[in-house]
PDB file of C-alpha atoms in Angstrom:
ATOM      1  CA  ASN A   1      21.546  82.241   8.908  1.00  0.00           C
ATOM      2  CA  ALA A   2      24.018  79.451   9.781  1.00  0.00           C
ATOM      3  CA  GLY A   3      21.426  77.038  11.234  1.00  0.00           C
ATOM      4  CA  VAL A   4      23.014  74.527  13.606  1.00  0.00           C
ATOM      5  CA  THR A   5      26.787  74.622  13.965  1.00  0.00           C
ATOM      6  CA  GLN A   6      28.995  72.102  15.752  1.00  0.00           C
ATOM      7  CA  THR A   7      32.642  72.162  16.756  1.00  0.00           C
ATOM      8  CA  PRO A   8      34.988  70.410  16.408  1.00  0.00           C
ATOM      9  CA  LYS A   9      34.415  68.401  13.221  1.00  0.00           C
ATOM     10  CA  PHE A  10      36.843  65.669  14.238  1.00  0.00           C
ATOM     11  CA  ARG A  11      38.543  64.724  17.484  1.00  0.00           C
ATOM     12  CA  ILE A  12      40.686  61.884  18.773  1.00  0.00           C
ATOM     13  CA  LEU A  13      40.699  61.322  22.531  1.00  0.00           C
ATOM     14  CA  LYS A  14      42.652  58.979  24.725  1.00  0.00           C
ATOM     15  CA  ILE A  15      40.765  56.816  27.204  1.00  0.00           C
ATOM     16  CA  GLY A  16      39.982  58.799  30.333  1.00  0.00           C
ATOM     17  CA  GLN A  17      40.295  62.239  28.746  1.00  0.00           C
ATOM     18  CA  SER A  18      37.410  64.680  28.772  1.00  0.00           C
ATOM     19  CA  MET A  19      36.068  67.117  26.215  1.00  0.00           C
ATOM     20  CA  THR A  20      33.114  69.309  25.352  1.00  0.00           C
ATOM     21  CA  LEU A  21      31.306  69.165  22.034  1.00  0.00           C
ATOM     22  CA  GLN A  22      29.882  72.562  21.176  1.00  0.00           C
ATOM     23  CA  CYS A  23      26.516  73.169  19.521  1.00  0.00           C
ATOM     24  CA  THR A  24      24.955  76.506  18.602  1.00  0.00           C
ATOM     25  CA  GLN A  25      21.774  77.333  16.708  1.00  0.00           C
ATOM     26  CA  ASP A  26      20.681  80.733  15.422  1.00  0.00           C
ATOM     27  CA  MET A  27      17.037  79.910  14.639  1.00  0.00           C
ATOM     28  CA  ASN A  28      15.726  80.784  18.111  1.00  0.00           C
ATOM     29  CA  HIS A  29      14.546  77.192  18.542  1.00  0.00           C
ATOM     30  CA  ASN A  30      13.349  76.074  21.956  1.00  0.00           C
ATOM     31  CA  TYR A  31      14.138  72.392  21.526  1.00  0.00           C
ATOM     32  CA  MET A  32      17.673  71.065  21.204  1.00  0.00           C
ATOM     33  CA  TYR A  33      18.970  67.495  21.065  1.00  0.00           C
ATOM     34  CA  TRP A  34      22.123  65.443  21.064  1.00  0.00           C
ATOM     35  CA  TYR A  35      22.227  62.156  19.150  1.00  0.00           C
ATOM     36  CA  ARG A  36      24.969  59.666  18.466  1.00  0.00           C
ATOM     37  CA  GLN A  37      25.264  57.565  15.338  1.00  0.00           C
ATOM     38  CA  ASP A  38      27.262  54.365  15.496  1.00  0.00           C
ATOM     39  CA  PRO A  39      28.476  52.775  12.228  1.00  0.00           C
ATOM     40  CA  GLY A  40      25.639  51.322  10.164  1.00  0.00           C
ATOM     41  CA  MET A  41      23.023  52.371  12.689  1.00  0.00           C
ATOM     42  CA  GLY A  42      20.392  55.005  13.112  1.00  0.00           C
ATOM     43  CA  LEU A  43      20.709  57.850  15.569  1.00  0.00           C
ATOM     44  CA  LYS A  44      20.090  57.420  19.275  1.00  0.00           C
ATOM     45  CA  LEU A  45      19.091  60.239  21.618  1.00  0.00           C
ATOM     46  CA  ILE A  46      21.597  61.124  24.354  1.00  0.00           C
ATOM     47  CA  TYR A  47      20.066  64.238  25.947  1.00  0.00           C
ATOM     48  CA  TYR A  48      17.548  66.859  25.020  1.00  0.00           C
ATOM     49  CA  SER A  49      16.430  70.298  26.199  1.00  0.00           C
ATOM     50  CA  VAL A  50      13.056  72.020  25.887  1.00  0.00           C
ATOM     51  CA  GLY A  51      14.436  75.438  26.783  1.00  0.00           C
ATOM     52  CA  ALA A  52      17.163  77.302  28.632  1.00  0.00           C
ATOM     53  CA  GLY A  53      17.772  75.740  32.031  1.00  0.00           C
ATOM     54  CA  ILE A  54      15.800  72.562  31.262  1.00  0.00           C
ATOM     55  CA  THR A  55      17.485  69.326  30.196  1.00  0.00           C
ATOM     56  CA  ASP A  56      16.595  65.662  30.375  1.00  0.00           C
ATOM     57  CA  LYS A  57      18.046  62.260  29.556  1.00  0.00           C
ATOM     58  CA  GLY A  58      17.401  60.387  26.369  1.00  0.00           C
ATOM     59  CA  GLU A  59      17.951  56.745  25.516  1.00  0.00           C
ATOM     60  CA  VAL A  60      21.754  56.563  26.013  1.00  0.00           C
ATOM     61  CA  PRO A  61      22.829  59.251  28.546  1.00  0.00           C
ATOM     62  CA  ASN A  62      25.481  57.345  30.497  1.00  0.00           C
ATOM     63  CA  GLY A  63      28.936  58.933  30.281  1.00  0.00           C
ATOM     64  CA  TYR A  64      27.611  62.315  29.132  1.00  0.00           C
ATOM     65  CA  ASN A  65      26.434  65.565  30.647  1.00  0.00           C
ATOM     66  CA  VAL A  66      24.746  68.634  29.200  1.00  0.00           C
ATOM     67  CA  SER A  67      23.797  72.155  30.188  1.00  0.00           C
ATOM     68  CA  ARG A  68      21.615  74.792  28.557  1.00  0.00           C
ATOM     69  CA  SER A  69      22.308  78.260  29.888  1.00  0.00           C
ATOM     70  CA  THR A  70      21.121  80.085  26.750  1.00  0.00           C
ATOM     71  CA  THR A  71      18.594  79.415  23.987  1.00  0.00           C
ATOM     72  CA  GLU A  72      21.401  79.225  21.420  1.00  0.00           C
ATOM     73  CA  ASP A  73      23.928  76.868  23.024  1.00  0.00           C
ATOM     74  CA  PHE A  74      23.708  73.241  24.096  1.00  0.00           C
ATOM     75  CA  PRO A  75      27.155  71.779  24.854  1.00  0.00           C
ATOM     76  CA  LEU A  76      27.719  68.049  25.437  1.00  0.00           C
ATOM     77  CA  ARG A  77      30.375  67.030  27.948  1.00  0.00           C
ATOM     78  CA  LEU A  78      32.253  63.721  28.020  1.00  0.00           C
ATOM     79  CA  GLU A  79      33.991  63.365  31.375  1.00  0.00           C
ATOM     80  CA  LEU A  80      35.939  60.093  31.123  1.00  0.00           C
ATOM     81  CA  ALA A  81      36.132  59.038  27.518  1.00  0.00           C
ATOM     82  CA  ALA A  82      35.753  55.330  26.764  1.00  0.00           C
ATOM     83  CA  PRO A  83      36.177  53.422  23.475  1.00  0.00           C
ATOM     84  CA  SER A  84      32.404  52.775  23.486  1.00  0.00           C
ATOM     85  CA  GLN A  85      31.909  56.511  22.953  1.00  0.00           C
ATOM     86  CA  THR A  86      33.582  56.365  19.542  1.00  0.00           C
ATOM     87  CA  SER A  87      30.785  57.618  17.308  1.00  0.00           C
ATOM     88  CA  VAL A  88      29.503  60.509  15.244  1.00  0.00           C
ATOM     89  CA  TYR A  89      27.647  63.055  17.353  1.00  0.00           C
ATOM     90  CA  PHE A  90      24.865  65.173  15.945  1.00  0.00           C
ATOM     91  CA  CYS A  91      23.215  68.181  17.514  1.00  0.00           C
ATOM     92  CA  ALA A  92      19.739  69.181  16.340  1.00  0.00           C
ATOM     93  CA  SER A  93      17.115  71.791  17.067  1.00  0.00           C
ATOM     94  CA  SER A  94      13.434  72.374  16.435  1.00  0.00           C
ATOM     95  CA  GLY A  95      11.004  75.182  17.090  1.00  0.00           C
ATOM     96  CA  LEU A  96       7.720  75.290  18.987  1.00  0.00           C
ATOM     97  CA  ALA A  97       5.613  75.168  15.820  1.00  0.00           C
ATOM     98  CA  VAL A  98       8.166  73.313  13.694  1.00  0.00           C
ATOM     99  CA  TYR A  99       8.310  69.600  14.416  1.00  0.00           C
ATOM    100  CA  GLU A 100      11.073  68.623  12.060  1.00  0.00           C
ATOM    101  CA  GLN A 101      14.564  68.796  13.511  1.00  0.00           C
ATOM    102  CA  TYR A 102      17.452  70.519  11.815  1.00  0.00           C
ATOM    103  CA  PHE A 103      20.829  68.917  12.287  1.00  0.00           C
ATOM    104  CA  GLY A 104      24.355  70.199  12.582  1.00  0.00           C
ATOM    105  CA  PRO A 105      27.138  68.717  10.430  1.00  0.00           C
ATOM    106  CA  GLY A 106      28.254  66.300  13.141  1.00  0.00           C
ATOM    107  CA  THR A 107      31.414  65.655  15.166  1.00  0.00           C
ATOM    108  CA  ARG A 108      33.358  62.471  14.495  1.00  0.00           C
ATOM    109  CA  LEU A 109      34.908  61.320  17.763  1.00  0.00           C
ATOM    110  CA  THR A 110      37.400  58.485  18.157  1.00  0.00           C
ATOM    111  CA  VAL A 111      38.462  57.249  21.593  1.00  0.00           C
ATOM    112  CA  THR A 112      41.589  55.073  21.664  1.00  0.00           C
TER     113      THR A 112
ATOM    114  CA  ALA B   1       7.793  52.275  23.307  1.00  0.00           C
ATOM    115  CA  GLN B   2       8.330  53.445  19.770  1.00  0.00           C
ATOM    116  CA  LYS B   3      10.111  51.518  17.061  1.00  0.00           C
ATOM    117  CA  VAL B   4      10.960  52.120  13.419  1.00  0.00           C
ATOM    118  CA  THR B   5      12.001  49.269  11.150  1.00  0.00           C
ATOM    119  CA  GLN B   6      13.725  49.694   7.811  1.00  0.00           C
ATOM    120  CA  ALA B   7      14.163  46.126   6.677  1.00  0.00           C
ATOM    121  CA  GLN B   8      16.137  46.987   3.537  1.00  0.00           C
ATOM    122  CA  THR B   9      19.730  47.474   4.589  1.00  0.00           C
ATOM    123  CA  GLU B  10      21.049  48.281   1.136  1.00  0.00           C
ATOM    124  CA  ILE B  11      19.506  48.722  -2.300  1.00  0.00           C
ATOM    125  CA  SER B  12      21.370  49.074  -5.567  1.00  0.00           C
ATOM    126  CA  VAL B  13      19.659  50.319  -8.731  1.00  0.00           C
ATOM    127  CA  VAL B  14      20.685  51.600 -12.116  1.00  0.00           C
ATOM    128  CA  GLU B  15      20.048  55.225 -12.943  1.00  0.00           C
ATOM    129  CA  LYS B  16      16.485  56.010 -14.114  1.00  0.00           C
ATOM    130  CA  GLU B  17      15.014  53.034 -12.261  1.00  0.00           C
ATOM    131  CA  ASP B  18      12.270  53.650  -9.712  1.00  0.00           C
ATOM    132  CA  VAL B  19      12.996  52.548  -6.166  1.00  0.00           C
ATOM    133  CA  THR B  20      10.868  52.260  -3.021  1.00  0.00           C
ATOM    134  CA  LEU B  21      12.283  52.415   0.474  1.00  0.00           C
ATOM    135  CA  ASP B  22      10.156  50.713   3.103  1.00  0.00           C
ATOM    136  CA  CYS B  23       9.438  51.976   6.608  1.00  0.00           C
ATOM    137  CA  VAL B  24       7.290  50.256   9.236  1.00  0.00           C
ATOM    138  CA  TYR B  25       6.690  51.825  12.634  1.00  0.00           C
ATOM    139  CA  GLU B  26       5.244  50.950  16.033  1.00  0.00           C
ATOM    140  CA  THR B  27       3.796  53.414  18.505  1.00  0.00           C
ATOM    141  CA  ARG B  28       1.108  53.547  21.178  1.00  0.00           C
ATOM    142  CA  ASP B  29       0.467  57.226  20.544  1.00  0.00           C
ATOM    143  CA  THR B  30      -2.688  58.126  18.646  1.00  0.00           C
ATOM    144  CA  THR B  31      -1.090  61.290  17.312  1.00  0.00           C
ATOM    145  CA  TYR B  32       2.447  61.211  16.002  1.00  0.00           C
ATOM    146  CA  TYR B  33       4.724  62.462  13.241  1.00  0.00           C
ATOM    147  CA  LEU B  34       6.723  60.574  10.671  1.00  0.00           C
ATOM    148  CA  PHE B  35       9.802  61.866   8.901  1.00  0.00           C
ATOM    149  CA  TRP B  36      12.295  60.968   6.222  1.00  0.00           C
ATOM    150  CA  TYR B  37      15.866  62.217   6.296  1.00  0.00           C
ATOM    151  CA  LYS B  38      18.638  61.837   3.736  1.00  0.00           C
ATOM    152  CA  GLN B  39      22.280  61.363   4.716  1.00  0.00           C
ATOM    153  CA  PRO B  40      24.535  61.796   1.664  1.00  0.00           C
ATOM    154  CA  PRO B  41      28.156  60.570   1.683  1.00  0.00           C
ATOM    155  CA  SER B  42      29.222  63.938   3.107  1.00  0.00           C
ATOM    156  CA  GLY B  43      27.489  62.924   6.343  1.00  0.00           C
ATOM    157  CA  GLU B  44      24.983  65.674   7.074  1.00  0.00           C
ATOM    158  CA  LEU B  45      21.315  64.909   7.703  1.00  0.00           C
ATOM    159  CA  VAL B  46      18.860  66.567   5.371  1.00  0.00           C
ATOM    160  CA  PHE B  47      15.172  66.808   6.221  1.00  0.00           C
ATOM    161  CA  LEU B  48      12.923  65.579   3.388  1.00  0.00           C
ATOM    162  CA  ILE B  49       9.355  65.350   4.684  1.00  0.00           C
ATOM    163  CA  ARG B  50       7.131  65.337   7.750  1.00  0.00           C
ATOM    164  CA  ARG B  51       3.737  63.628   7.865  1.00  0.00           C
ATOM    165  CA  ASN B  52       1.108  63.916  10.613  1.00  0.00           C
ATOM    166  CA  SER B  53      -0.642  60.742  11.736  1.00  0.00           C
ATOM    167  CA  PHE B  54      -4.070  62.218  11.070  1.00  0.00           C
ATOM    168  CA  ASP B  55      -3.236  63.083   7.460  1.00  0.00           C
ATOM    169  CA  GLU B  56      -3.016  59.987   5.274  1.00  0.00           C
ATOM    170  CA  GLN B  57      -2.887  61.880   2.016  1.00  0.00           C
ATOM    171  CA  ASN B  58       0.055  60.825  -0.092  1.00  0.00           C
ATOM    172  CA  GLU B  59       2.532  63.474  -1.106  1.00  0.00           C
ATOM    173  CA  ILE B  60       4.599  64.066  -4.190  1.00  0.00           C
ATOM    174  CA  SER B  61       7.517  66.430  -4.503  1.00  0.00           C
ATOM    175  CA  GLY B  62       9.211  66.260  -7.869  1.00  0.00           C
ATOM    176  CA  ARG B  63      10.690  62.769  -8.240  1.00  0.00           C
ATOM    177  CA  TYR B  64       9.948  61.937  -4.606  1.00  0.00           C
ATOM    178  CA  SER B  65       6.681  60.534  -3.315  1.00  0.00           C
ATOM    179  CA  TRP B  66       5.550  59.172   0.011  1.00  0.00           C
ATOM    180  CA  ASN B  67       2.832  56.639   0.768  1.00  0.00           C
ATOM    181  CA  PHE B  68       1.472  56.702   4.317  1.00  0.00           C
ATOM    182  CA  GLN B  69      -0.816  53.825   5.322  1.00  0.00           C
ATOM    183  CA  LYS B  70      -1.968  53.887   8.909  1.00  0.00           C
ATOM    184  CA  SER B  71      -3.675  50.494   8.563  1.00  0.00           C
ATOM    185  CA  THR B  72      -0.321  48.804   7.959  1.00  0.00           C
ATOM    186  CA  SER B  73       1.797  51.264   9.993  1.00  0.00           C
ATOM    187  CA  SER B  74       3.912  52.022   6.965  1.00  0.00           C
ATOM    188  CA  PHE B  75       5.403  55.177   5.501  1.00  0.00           C
ATOM    189  CA  ASN B  76       7.174  54.234   2.292  1.00  0.00           C
ATOM    190  CA  PHE B  77       9.313  56.501   0.135  1.00  0.00           C
ATOM    191  CA  THR B  78       9.571  56.186  -3.643  1.00  0.00           C
ATOM    192  CA  ILE B  79      12.138  57.833  -5.876  1.00  0.00           C
ATOM    193  CA  THR B  80      11.096  57.919  -9.510  1.00  0.00           C
ATOM    194  CA  ALA B  81      13.740  57.925 -12.248  1.00  0.00           C
ATOM    195  CA  SER B  82      16.598  57.670  -9.761  1.00  0.00           C
ATOM    196  CA  GLN B  83      19.779  59.654 -10.279  1.00  0.00           C
ATOM    197  CA  VAL B  84      23.339  59.170  -9.066  1.00  0.00           C
ATOM    198  CA  VAL B  85      22.861  62.159  -6.728  1.00  0.00           C
ATOM    199  CA  ASP B  86      20.175  60.160  -4.911  1.00  0.00           C
ATOM    200  CA  SER B  87      22.879  57.829  -3.573  1.00  0.00           C
ATOM    201  CA  ALA B  88      22.710  58.195   0.208  1.00  0.00           C
ATOM    202  CA  VAL B  89      21.484  56.589   3.392  1.00  0.00           C
ATOM    203  CA  TYR B  90      17.830  57.307   4.004  1.00  0.00           C
ATOM    204  CA  PHE B  91      16.359  57.295   7.490  1.00  0.00           C
ATOM    205  CA  CYS B  92      12.750  57.016   8.515  1.00  0.00           C
ATOM    206  CA  ALA B  93      11.941  58.497  11.930  1.00  0.00           C
ATOM    207  CA  LEU B  94       9.003  58.781  14.325  1.00  0.00           C
ATOM    208  CA  SER B  95       8.138  61.417  16.915  1.00  0.00           C
ATOM    209  CA  ALA B  96       5.442  61.642  19.551  1.00  0.00           C
ATOM    210  CA  ALA B  97       2.983  64.475  19.228  1.00  0.00           C
ATOM    211  CA  MET B  98       3.734  67.968  20.415  1.00  0.00           C
ATOM    212  CA  ASP B  99       2.005  67.765  23.753  1.00  0.00           C
ATOM    213  CA  THR B 100       4.353  65.144  25.187  1.00  0.00           C
ATOM    214  CA  GLY B 101       7.034  67.798  25.581  1.00  0.00           C
ATOM    215  CA  ARG B 102       9.905  65.755  24.268  1.00  0.00           C
ATOM    216  CA  ARG B 103       9.487  65.398  20.504  1.00  0.00           C
ATOM    217  CA  ALA B 104      12.719  63.443  20.147  1.00  0.00           C
ATOM    218  CA  LEU B 105      13.030  61.301  17.042  1.00  0.00           C
ATOM    219  CA  THR B 106      13.173  57.519  17.031  1.00  0.00           C
ATOM    220  CA  PHE B 107      15.172  56.505  13.979  1.00  0.00           C
ATOM    221  CA  GLY B 108      15.216  53.385  11.896  1.00  0.00           C
ATOM    222  CA  SER B 109      18.588  51.859  11.077  1.00  0.00           C
ATOM    223  CA  GLY B 110      18.574  53.372   7.592  1.00  0.00           C
ATOM    224  CA  THR B 111      18.602  52.097   4.016  1.00  0.00           C
ATOM    225  CA  ARG B 112      21.688  52.676   1.920  1.00  0.00           C
ATOM    226  CA  LEU B 113      20.716  53.455  -1.673  1.00  0.00           C
ATOM    227  CA  GLN B 114      23.335  53.176  -4.385  1.00  0.00           C
ATOM    228  CA  VAL B 115      22.399  54.451  -7.810  1.00  0.00           C
ATOM    229  CA  GLN B 116      24.761  53.202 -10.494  1.00  0.00           C
ATOM    230  CA  PRO B 117      25.261  55.293 -13.658  1.00  0.00           C
TER     231      PRO B 117
END
């Protein structure tokens, strides 16, 4: 049981490039989330999903897109990378009867 | 709107000292959940505890204990006889109750705990 996995672990992007951060969970959780953590700060919600085919914006969605075609996968897309998107990105999941969220190891993204 | 405040940015203690991390929250929900997470230097987030708003009983797990006081909107975390391995950033978080459909966490800014040998 791997839990929540994220790829890549690290990435450097140039301004204007695009990329997809991958997230997969094997716990059959309905809920999935993307957060970003800026240095010295707590996590802020980017997007979330309550099930396959259903996604919604969180607190800081601008510059990002998501899709949820399966229960397991919840990729995060950055279309035109900007320096303000330099951050650590965490994916998380939780089940219907389990309110705590389980987090992936994070992706450290630098945009220069 | 929900808000979580962790006023202590950084705490430094010597091993075997007791330490309390403060958490104060704001919410308009009558039913909610409170959490503590640990983020060690390796960077992952580790779930420590969840507390329901209707259950004010304090909890102890080994050297860890949590004090939930609804009257003061606080959910404080105490580590007894701290150890070097307790060095980490600790986050307090708040979530609306299950029937809102979202359940996303609102995090505090974290408290960095350094335990010196």
